[in-house]
CSV table of C-alpha atoms in Angstrom, one decimal:
chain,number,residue,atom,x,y,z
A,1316,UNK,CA,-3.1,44.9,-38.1
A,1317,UNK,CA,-5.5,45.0,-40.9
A,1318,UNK,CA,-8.9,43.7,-40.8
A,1319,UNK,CA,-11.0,42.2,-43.6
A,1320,UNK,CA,-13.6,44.7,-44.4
A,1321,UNK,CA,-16.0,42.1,-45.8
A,1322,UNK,CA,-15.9,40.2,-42.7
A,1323,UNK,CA,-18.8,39.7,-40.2
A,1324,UNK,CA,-19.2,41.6,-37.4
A,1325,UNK,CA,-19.5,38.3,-35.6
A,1326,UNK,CA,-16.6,36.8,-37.0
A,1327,UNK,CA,-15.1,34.5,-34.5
A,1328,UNK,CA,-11.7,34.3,-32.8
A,1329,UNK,CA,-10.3,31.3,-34.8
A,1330,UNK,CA,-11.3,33.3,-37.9
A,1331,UNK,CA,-9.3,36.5,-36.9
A,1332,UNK,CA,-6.4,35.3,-35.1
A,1333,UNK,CA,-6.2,31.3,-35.7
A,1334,UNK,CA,-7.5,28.3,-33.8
A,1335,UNK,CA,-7.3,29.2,-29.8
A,1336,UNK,CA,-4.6,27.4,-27.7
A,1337,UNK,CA,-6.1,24.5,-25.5
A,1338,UNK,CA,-7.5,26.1,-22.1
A,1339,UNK,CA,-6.5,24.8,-18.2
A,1340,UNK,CA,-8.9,21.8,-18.6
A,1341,UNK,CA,-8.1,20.2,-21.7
A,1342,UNK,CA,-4.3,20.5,-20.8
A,1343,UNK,CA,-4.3,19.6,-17.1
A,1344,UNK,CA,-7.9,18.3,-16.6
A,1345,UNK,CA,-10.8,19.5,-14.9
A,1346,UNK,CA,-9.7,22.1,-11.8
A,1347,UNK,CA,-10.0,21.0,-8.4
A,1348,UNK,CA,-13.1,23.0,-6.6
A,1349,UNK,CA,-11.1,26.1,-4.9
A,1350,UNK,CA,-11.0,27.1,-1.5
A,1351,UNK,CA,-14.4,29.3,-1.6
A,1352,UNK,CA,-16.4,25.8,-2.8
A,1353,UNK,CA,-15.1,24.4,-0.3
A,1354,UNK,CA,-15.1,26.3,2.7
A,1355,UNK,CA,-16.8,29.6,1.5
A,1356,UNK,CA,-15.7,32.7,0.3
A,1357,UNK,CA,-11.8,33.7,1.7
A,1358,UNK,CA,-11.5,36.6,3.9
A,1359,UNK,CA,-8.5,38.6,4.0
A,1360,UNK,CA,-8.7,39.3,8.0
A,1361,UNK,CA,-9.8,36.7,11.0
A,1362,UNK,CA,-13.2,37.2,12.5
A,1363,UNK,CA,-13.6,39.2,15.7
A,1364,UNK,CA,-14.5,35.8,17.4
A,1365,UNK,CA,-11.5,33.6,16.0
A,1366,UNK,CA,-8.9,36.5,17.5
A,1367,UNK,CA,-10.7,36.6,20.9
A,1368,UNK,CA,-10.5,33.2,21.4
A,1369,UNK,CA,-6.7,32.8,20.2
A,1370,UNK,CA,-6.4,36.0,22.6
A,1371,UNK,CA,-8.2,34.1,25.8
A,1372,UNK,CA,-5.9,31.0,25.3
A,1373,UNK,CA,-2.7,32.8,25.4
A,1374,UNK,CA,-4.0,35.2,29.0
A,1375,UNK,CA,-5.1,31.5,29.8
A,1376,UNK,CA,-1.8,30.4,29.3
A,1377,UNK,CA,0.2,32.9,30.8
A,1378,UNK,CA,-2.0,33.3,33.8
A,1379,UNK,CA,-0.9,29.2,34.4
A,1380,UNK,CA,2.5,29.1,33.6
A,1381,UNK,CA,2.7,32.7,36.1
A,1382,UNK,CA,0.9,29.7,38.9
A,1383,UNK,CA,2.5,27.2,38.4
A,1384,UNK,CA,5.7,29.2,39.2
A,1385,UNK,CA,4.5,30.6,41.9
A,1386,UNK,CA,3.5,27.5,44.0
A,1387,UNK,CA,7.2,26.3,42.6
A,1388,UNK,CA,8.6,28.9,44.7
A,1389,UNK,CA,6.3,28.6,47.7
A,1390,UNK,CA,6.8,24.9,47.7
A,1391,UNK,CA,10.9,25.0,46.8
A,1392,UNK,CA,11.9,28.3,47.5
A,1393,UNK,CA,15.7,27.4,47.5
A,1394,UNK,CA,16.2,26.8,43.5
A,1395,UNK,CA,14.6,30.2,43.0
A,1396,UNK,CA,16.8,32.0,45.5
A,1397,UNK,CA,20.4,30.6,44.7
A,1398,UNK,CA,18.9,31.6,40.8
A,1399,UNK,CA,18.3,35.1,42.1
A,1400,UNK,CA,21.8,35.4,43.7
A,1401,UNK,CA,23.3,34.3,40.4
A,1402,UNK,CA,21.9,36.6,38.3
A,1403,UNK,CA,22.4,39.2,40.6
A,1404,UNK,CA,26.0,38.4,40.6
A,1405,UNK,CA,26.3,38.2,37.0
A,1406,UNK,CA,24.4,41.7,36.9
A,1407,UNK,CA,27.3,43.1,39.1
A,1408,UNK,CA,30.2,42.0,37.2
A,1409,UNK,CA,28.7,43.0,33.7
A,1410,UNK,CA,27.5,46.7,34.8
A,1411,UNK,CA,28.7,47.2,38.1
A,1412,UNK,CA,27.2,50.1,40.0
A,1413,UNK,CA,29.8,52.9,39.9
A,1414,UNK,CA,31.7,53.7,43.4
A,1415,UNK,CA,30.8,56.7,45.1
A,1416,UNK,CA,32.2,58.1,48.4
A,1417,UNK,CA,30.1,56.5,51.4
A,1418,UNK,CA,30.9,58.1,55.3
A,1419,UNK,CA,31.4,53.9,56.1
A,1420,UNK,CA,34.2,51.9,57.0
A,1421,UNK,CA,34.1,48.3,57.7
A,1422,UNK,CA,36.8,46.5,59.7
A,1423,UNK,CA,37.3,43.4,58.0
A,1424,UNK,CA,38.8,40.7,60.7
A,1425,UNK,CA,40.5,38.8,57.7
A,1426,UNK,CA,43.6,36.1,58.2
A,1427,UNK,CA,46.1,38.9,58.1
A,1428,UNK,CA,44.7,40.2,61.3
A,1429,UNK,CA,44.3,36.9,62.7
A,1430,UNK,CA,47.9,36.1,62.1
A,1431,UNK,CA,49.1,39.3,63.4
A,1432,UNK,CA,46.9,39.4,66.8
A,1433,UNK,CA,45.7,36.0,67.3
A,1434,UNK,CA,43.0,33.5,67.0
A,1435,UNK,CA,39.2,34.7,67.1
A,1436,UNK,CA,37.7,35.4,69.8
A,1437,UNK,CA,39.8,37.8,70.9
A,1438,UNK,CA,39.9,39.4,73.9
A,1439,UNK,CA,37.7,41.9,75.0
A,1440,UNK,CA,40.7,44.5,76.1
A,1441,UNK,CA,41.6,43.8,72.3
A,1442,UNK,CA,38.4,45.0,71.0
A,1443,UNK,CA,38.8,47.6,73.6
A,1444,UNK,CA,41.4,49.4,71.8
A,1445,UNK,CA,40.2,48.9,68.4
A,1446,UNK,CA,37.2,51.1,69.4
A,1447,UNK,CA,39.6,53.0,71.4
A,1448,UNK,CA,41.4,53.8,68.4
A,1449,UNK,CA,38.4,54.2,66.0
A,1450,UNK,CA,37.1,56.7,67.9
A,1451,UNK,CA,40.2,58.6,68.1
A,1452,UNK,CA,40.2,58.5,64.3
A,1453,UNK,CA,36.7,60.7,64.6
A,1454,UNK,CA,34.3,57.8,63.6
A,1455,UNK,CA,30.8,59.4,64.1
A,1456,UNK,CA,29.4,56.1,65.2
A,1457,UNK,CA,31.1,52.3,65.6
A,1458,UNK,CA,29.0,49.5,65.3
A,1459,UNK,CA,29.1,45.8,65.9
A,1460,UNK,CA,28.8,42.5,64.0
A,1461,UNK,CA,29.5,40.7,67.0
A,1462,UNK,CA,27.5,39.3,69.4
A,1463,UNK,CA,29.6,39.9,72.8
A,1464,UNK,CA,26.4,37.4,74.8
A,1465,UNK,CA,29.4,35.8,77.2
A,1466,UNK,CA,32.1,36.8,80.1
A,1467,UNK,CA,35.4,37.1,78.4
A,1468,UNK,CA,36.9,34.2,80.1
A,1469,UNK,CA,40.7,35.4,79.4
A,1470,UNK,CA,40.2,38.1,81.7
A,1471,UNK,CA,42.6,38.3,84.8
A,1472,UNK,CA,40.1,37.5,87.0
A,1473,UNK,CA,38.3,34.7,85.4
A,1474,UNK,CA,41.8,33.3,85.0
A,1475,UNK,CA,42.2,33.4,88.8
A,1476,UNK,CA,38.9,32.1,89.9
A,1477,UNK,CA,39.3,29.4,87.5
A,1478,UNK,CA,42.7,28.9,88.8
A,1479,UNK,CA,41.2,28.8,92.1
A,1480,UNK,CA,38.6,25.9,91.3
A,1481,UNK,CA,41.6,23.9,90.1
A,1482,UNK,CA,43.4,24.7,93.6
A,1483,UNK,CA,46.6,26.4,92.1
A,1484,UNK,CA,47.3,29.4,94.9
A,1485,UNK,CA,48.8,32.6,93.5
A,1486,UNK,CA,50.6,35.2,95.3
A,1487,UNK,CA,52.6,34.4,98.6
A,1488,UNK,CA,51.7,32.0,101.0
A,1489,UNK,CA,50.6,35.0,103.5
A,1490,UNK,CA,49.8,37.2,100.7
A,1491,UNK,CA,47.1,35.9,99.0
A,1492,UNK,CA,45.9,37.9,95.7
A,1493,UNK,CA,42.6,39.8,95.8
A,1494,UNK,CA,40.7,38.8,93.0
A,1495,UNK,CA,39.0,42.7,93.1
A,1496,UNK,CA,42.1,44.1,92.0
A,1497,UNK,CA,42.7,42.0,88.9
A,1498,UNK,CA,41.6,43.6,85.8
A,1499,UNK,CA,38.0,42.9,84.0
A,1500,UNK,CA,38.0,42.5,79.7
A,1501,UNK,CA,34.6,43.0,79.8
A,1502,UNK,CA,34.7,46.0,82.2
A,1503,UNK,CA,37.3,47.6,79.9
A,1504,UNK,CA,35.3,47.3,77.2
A,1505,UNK,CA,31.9,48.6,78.4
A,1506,UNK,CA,34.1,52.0,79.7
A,1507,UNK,CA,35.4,52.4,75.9
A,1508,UNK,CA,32.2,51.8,74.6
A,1509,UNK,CA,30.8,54.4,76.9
A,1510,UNK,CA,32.8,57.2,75.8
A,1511,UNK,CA,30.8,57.4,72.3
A,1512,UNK,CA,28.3,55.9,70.0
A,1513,UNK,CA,28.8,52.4,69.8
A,1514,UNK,CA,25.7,49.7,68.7
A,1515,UNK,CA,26.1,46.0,69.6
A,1516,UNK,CA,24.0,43.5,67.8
A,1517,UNK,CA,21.4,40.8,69.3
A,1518,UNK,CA,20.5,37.6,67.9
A,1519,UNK,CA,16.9,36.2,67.5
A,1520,UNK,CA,16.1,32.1,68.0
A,1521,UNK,CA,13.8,29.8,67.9
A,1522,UNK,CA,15.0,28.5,71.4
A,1523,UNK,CA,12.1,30.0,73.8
A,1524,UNK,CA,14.2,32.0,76.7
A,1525,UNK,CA,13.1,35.3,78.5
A,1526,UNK,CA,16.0,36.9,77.1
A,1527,UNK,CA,14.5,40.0,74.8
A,1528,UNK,CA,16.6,42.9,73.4
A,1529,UNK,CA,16.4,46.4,74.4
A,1530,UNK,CA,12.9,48.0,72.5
A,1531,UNK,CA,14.8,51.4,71.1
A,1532,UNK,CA,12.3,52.8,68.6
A,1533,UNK,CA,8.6,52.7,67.9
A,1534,UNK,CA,6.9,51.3,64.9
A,1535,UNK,CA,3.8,52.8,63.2
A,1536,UNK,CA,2.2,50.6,60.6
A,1537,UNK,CA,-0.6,51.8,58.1
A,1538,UNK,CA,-2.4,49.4,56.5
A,1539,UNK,CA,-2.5,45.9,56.9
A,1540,UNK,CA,-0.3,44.4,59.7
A,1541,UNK,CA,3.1,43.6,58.2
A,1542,UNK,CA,3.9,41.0,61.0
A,1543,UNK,CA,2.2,37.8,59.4
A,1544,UNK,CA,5.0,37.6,57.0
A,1545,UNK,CA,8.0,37.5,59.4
A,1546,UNK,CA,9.7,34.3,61.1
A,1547,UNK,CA,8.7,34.0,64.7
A,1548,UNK,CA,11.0,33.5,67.3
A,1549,UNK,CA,10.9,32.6,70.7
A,1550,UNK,CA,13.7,33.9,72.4
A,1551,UNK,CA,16.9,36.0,71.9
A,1552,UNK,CA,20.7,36.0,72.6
A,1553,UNK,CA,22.1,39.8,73.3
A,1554,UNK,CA,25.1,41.7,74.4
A,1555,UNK,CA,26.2,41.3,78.3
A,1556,UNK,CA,24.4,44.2,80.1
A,1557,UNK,CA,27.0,47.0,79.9
């Protein structure tokens, strides 16, 4: 573009390049006061004092909600518990642990067995040779998830004494039978249990007895005393002495 040589230094705008275009104002009217006017100059990053106080109210929150939870599960501990089995289960079926070899056997008593040997409880000469045959099989140790706490009343000589209450003779008139000589379920069993390792269980209630179960081992405790958070119980139901 070629400028006038004879023009003035201070020639204007209009003169060079023709009358200037209307501005912001004259177009859209006078601007609104910006943010800076208003509420000081914008900063690109929050002050140190805005973030620790966002940062106190969300520990604040968390630290309640954490609280409020946990006197939920103090004071209705059952929702929380059937939750945890559920997503325990659901944990199982989507990555189940992988199998590995365990030396453990467990001898499910499952409707087949009923059907094929009878109605629980059986007899303790049953249960006899079940650990009879375990531990002919080699099993290191055989233990119980049965509570044997009673007499085995289908014994030979229960059967007679109670036939004897009820006034029902056995035997020959001049012959009568000698209960000694009568077999004993629960004698059977204690012999076959004494041949190896066997463990029977014990039950704890909150029925006070002076029943207690055999102390085996010892307990050594470091640090605070464990025993405020278990159940108390006053008495105890355990296996027939042996």
């Amino acid at each position: 573009m070629l400028l006038d040589a004879e023009a003035s230094p201070r020639t204007g705008y209009s003169r060079l390049f023709g009358k200037r275009k209307p501005g912001y104002s004259r177009l859209f009217g006078k601007r609104k006061p910006g943010y800076s006017r208003l509420f000081g100059k914008k900063s690109g990053r929050s002050r140190p004092s805005d973030r620790n106080a966002r940062r106190r109210k969300s520990v604040s929150a968390g630290v309640l909600a954490i609280l409020l939870l946990a006197l939920a599960r103090i004071a209705v501990p059952e929702p929380f518990l059937d939750l945890r089995h559920v997503g325990f289960d659901a944990m199982q079926r989507l990555a189940p642990r992988p199998y590995r070899e365990a030396p453990v056997r467990v001898i499910d008593i499952d409707d087949a067995s009923l059907g094929r040997i009878g109605q629980w409880p059986w007899s303790r000469e049953t249960v006899a040779r079940l650990t009879e045959a375990l531990q002919e099989k080699g099993a290191a140790a055989i233990a119980f998830d049965v509570l044997f706490a009673e007499s085995d009343r289908t014994s030979p000589r229960a059967l007679f004494a109670d036939l004897e209450r009820r006034g029902i003779a056995l035997g020959d008139a001049g012959t009568p039978v000698d209960p000694a000589i009568l077999p004993d379920n629960d004698e059977i069993l204690a012999e076959v249990i004494g041949r190896g390792r066997t463990v029977t269980g014990f039950a704890l209630t909150a029925e006070t007895n002076a029943v207690r179960p055999e102390v085996k081992p010892g307990f050594a405790v470091l640090g605070e005393d464990p025993s405020a958070g278990l159940d108390a119980y006053s008495g105890a139901a355990i296996t027939l002495p042996l």
